[in-house]
Amino acid sequence: MFKIQCHCGNVEILATKRPESLASCNCSICRRYAALWAYYEPEMITVDCKHENTQFYLWGDKEVEFHSCPRCACLTHYLTTEKCDDDDKIIALNMRMAKPEDVVGIPRREINGADY
């Protein structure tokens, strides 16, 4: 199991395994969030909200929900919406919510989302 959580501990997310790689995207929203993404199939993830459910933001084509904790405002993950094909369903965890020592050694790559 691999765990991330928001600053206040309200949102805890468990993944069935450690991510194989991390991605930094430069699209108009990801560069502002400064997130570091790890991608999973939805069935590999459990999201537990201890006090309040996450709130989410939709923009543009409305294919991605960016979820954050309503208490501490940390961006924890995003997930694809029903507008995406079943083959394209993912949950991306923001690895900035992981302990720094838990992501040491995981390869990182840059995604040029600004050109899409």
mmCIF file of C-alpha atoms in Angstrom:
data_model
loop_
_atom_site.group_PDB
_atom_site.id
_atom_site.type_symbol
_atom_site.label_atom_id
_atom_site.label_comp_id
_atom_site.label_asym_id
_atom_site.label_seq_id
_atom_site.Cartn_x
_atom_site.Cartn_y
_atom_site.Cartn_z
ATOM 1 C CA MET A 1 0.000 0.000 0.000
ATOM 2 C CA PHE A 2 1.028 3.574 -0.678
ATOM 3 C CA LYS A 3 -0.541 6.498 1.207
ATOM 4 C CA ILE A 4 -0.887 10.221 0.679
ATOM 5 C CA GLN A 5 -2.846 12.713 2.745
ATOM 6 C CA CYS A 6 -3.700 16.390 2.788
ATOM 7 C CA HIS A 7 -2.097 18.748 5.298
ATOM 8 C CA CYS A 8 -4.860 18.508 7.905
ATOM 9 C CA GLY A 9 -5.366 14.744 7.504
ATOM 10 C CA ASN A 10 -8.998 14.993 6.436
ATOM 11 C CA VAL A 11 -8.310 13.356 3.046
ATOM 12 C CA GLU A 12 -6.314 10.136 3.009
ATOM 13 C CA ILE A 13 -5.767 8.224 -0.203
ATOM 14 C CA LEU A 14 -4.473 4.673 -0.432
ATOM 15 C CA ALA A 15 -3.081 3.121 -3.595
ATOM 16 C CA THR A 16 -2.502 -0.596 -4.045
ATOM 17 C CA LYS A 17 1.127 0.021 -5.022
ATOM 18 C CA ARG A 18 3.892 2.599 -5.149
ATOM 19 C CA PRO A 19 3.799 4.670 -8.353
ATOM 20 C CA GLU A 20 6.124 3.602 -11.136
ATOM 21 C CA SER A 21 6.697 7.166 -12.322
ATOM 22 C CA LEU A 22 5.733 10.753 -11.537
ATOM 23 C CA ALA A 23 4.719 13.445 -13.986
ATOM 24 C CA SER A 24 4.905 17.212 -13.970
ATOM 25 C CA CYS A 25 2.591 18.894 -16.475
ATOM 26 C CA ASN A 26 2.860 22.467 -17.755
ATOM 27 C CA CYS A 27 -0.754 22.906 -18.886
ATOM 28 C CA SER A 28 -2.535 26.054 -17.747
ATOM 29 C CA ILE A 29 -3.920 24.481 -14.561
ATOM 30 C CA CYS A 30 -1.250 21.951 -13.542
ATOM 31 C CA ARG A 31 1.521 24.549 -13.646
ATOM 32 C CA ARG A 32 -0.517 26.732 -11.296
ATOM 33 C CA TYR A 33 -1.206 23.813 -8.948
ATOM 34 C CA ALA A 34 2.480 22.764 -9.073
ATOM 35 C CA ALA A 35 1.307 19.172 -8.724
ATOM 36 C CA LEU A 36 3.400 16.057 -9.242
ATOM 37 C CA TRP A 37 1.094 13.352 -10.602
ATOM 38 C CA ALA A 38 1.054 9.571 -10.252
ATOM 39 C CA TYR A 39 -1.503 7.814 -12.441
ATOM 40 C CA TYR A 40 -3.662 4.867 -11.399
ATOM 41 C CA GLU A 41 -6.642 2.876 -12.570
ATOM 42 C CA PRO A 42 -9.671 3.825 -10.417
ATOM 43 C CA GLU A 43 -9.988 0.380 -8.824
ATOM 44 C CA MET A 44 -6.458 0.735 -7.413
ATOM 45 C CA ILE A 45 -7.407 3.741 -5.242
ATOM 46 C CA THR A 46 -9.381 4.294 -2.051
ATOM 47 C CA VAL A 47 -10.230 7.860 -1.003
ATOM 48 C CA ASP A 48 -11.171 8.312 2.659
ATOM 49 C CA CYS A 49 -12.507 11.654 3.886
ATOM 50 C CA LYS A 50 -12.552 11.692 7.672
ATOM 51 C CA HIS A 51 -14.664 14.830 8.245
ATOM 52 C CA GLU A 52 -15.726 16.462 4.983
ATOM 53 C CA ASN A 53 -15.829 15.212 1.403
ATOM 54 C CA THR A 54 -13.480 16.747 -1.114
ATOM 55 C CA GLN A 55 -14.607 19.629 -3.251
ATOM 56 C CA PHE A 56 -13.751 19.692 -6.930
ATOM 57 C CA TYR A 57 -13.154 22.083 -9.782
ATOM 58 C CA LEU A 58 -14.071 21.437 -13.415
ATOM 59 C CA TRP A 59 -12.721 23.540 -16.246
ATOM 60 C CA GLY A 60 -12.462 23.558 -20.035
ATOM 61 C CA ASP A 61 -13.749 20.343 -21.582
ATOM 62 C CA LYS A 62 -15.063 19.165 -18.176
ATOM 63 C CA GLU A 63 -13.308 15.789 -18.510
ATOM 64 C CA VAL A 64 -11.280 16.129 -15.303
ATOM 65 C CA GLU A 65 -12.348 16.892 -11.714
ATOM 66 C CA PHE A 66 -9.554 18.401 -9.587
ATOM 67 C CA HIS A 67 -10.268 17.461 -5.962
ATOM 68 C CA SER A 68 -9.083 19.331 -2.889
ATOM 69 C CA CYS A 69 -9.681 19.251 0.848
ATOM 70 C CA PRO A 70 -12.276 21.817 1.945
ATOM 71 C CA ARG A 71 -10.484 22.252 5.286
ATOM 72 C CA CYS A 72 -6.846 22.880 4.312
ATOM 73 C CA ALA A 73 -7.287 23.490 0.542
ATOM 74 C CA CYS A 74 -4.643 20.960 -0.525
ATOM 75 C CA LEU A 75 -5.108 19.559 -4.023
ATOM 76 C CA THR A 76 -5.106 15.789 -3.465
ATOM 77 C CA HIS A 77 -6.081 14.188 -6.771
ATOM 78 C CA TYR A 78 -7.952 14.406 -10.008
ATOM 79 C CA LEU A 79 -10.204 11.961 -11.747
ATOM 80 C CA THR A 80 -11.689 11.691 -15.175
ATOM 81 C CA THR A 81 -15.425 12.263 -15.560
ATOM 82 C CA GLU A 82 -18.153 10.346 -17.378
ATOM 83 C CA LYS A 83 -17.267 12.358 -20.502
ATOM 84 C CA CYS A 84 -14.195 10.136 -20.940
ATOM 85 C CA ASP A 85 -14.269 6.686 -22.499
ATOM 86 C CA ASP A 86 -14.018 3.808 -20.040
ATOM 87 C CA ASP A 87 -10.548 2.992 -21.415
ATOM 88 C CA ASP A 88 -9.394 6.500 -20.475
ATOM 89 C CA LYS A 89 -10.597 6.469 -16.834
ATOM 90 C CA ILE A 90 -7.826 7.366 -14.399
ATOM 91 C CA ILE A 91 -7.208 8.828 -10.999
ATOM 92 C CA ALA A 92 -4.079 10.925 -10.658
ATOM 93 C CA LEU A 93 -2.694 11.387 -7.156
ATOM 94 C CA ASN A 94 -0.806 14.537 -6.265
ATOM 95 C CA MET A 95 2.451 13.158 -4.920
ATOM 96 C CA ARG A 96 3.182 16.499 -3.256
ATOM 97 C CA MET A 97 0.851 15.064 -0.575
ATOM 98 C CA ALA A 98 3.206 12.109 0.020
ATOM 99 C CA LYS A 99 6.037 12.120 2.508
ATOM 100 C CA PRO A 100 9.150 13.285 0.623
ATOM 101 C CA GLU A 101 11.048 10.127 1.541
ATOM 102 C CA ASP A 102 8.277 7.991 0.007
ATOM 103 C CA VAL A 103 8.863 9.363 -3.496
ATOM 104 C CA VAL A 104 12.656 9.309 -3.505
ATOM 105 C CA GLY A 105 13.975 7.403 -6.496
ATOM 106 C CA ILE A 106 10.734 7.351 -8.472
ATOM 107 C CA PRO A 107 11.495 8.448 -12.060
ATOM 108 C CA ARG A 108 10.016 11.804 -13.106
ATOM 109 C CA ARG A 109 8.965 13.020 -16.510
ATOM 110 C CA GLU A 110 7.760 16.292 -17.979
ATOM 111 C CA ILE A 111 4.443 16.443 -19.843
ATOM 112 C CA ASN A 112 4.015 19.252 -22.348
ATOM 113 C CA GLY A 113 0.302 19.803 -21.698
ATOM 114 C CA ALA A 114 0.547 23.443 -22.774
ATOM 115 C CA ASP A 115 0.515 22.355 -26.433
ATOM 116 C CA TYR A 116 -2.771 20.407 -26.208
#
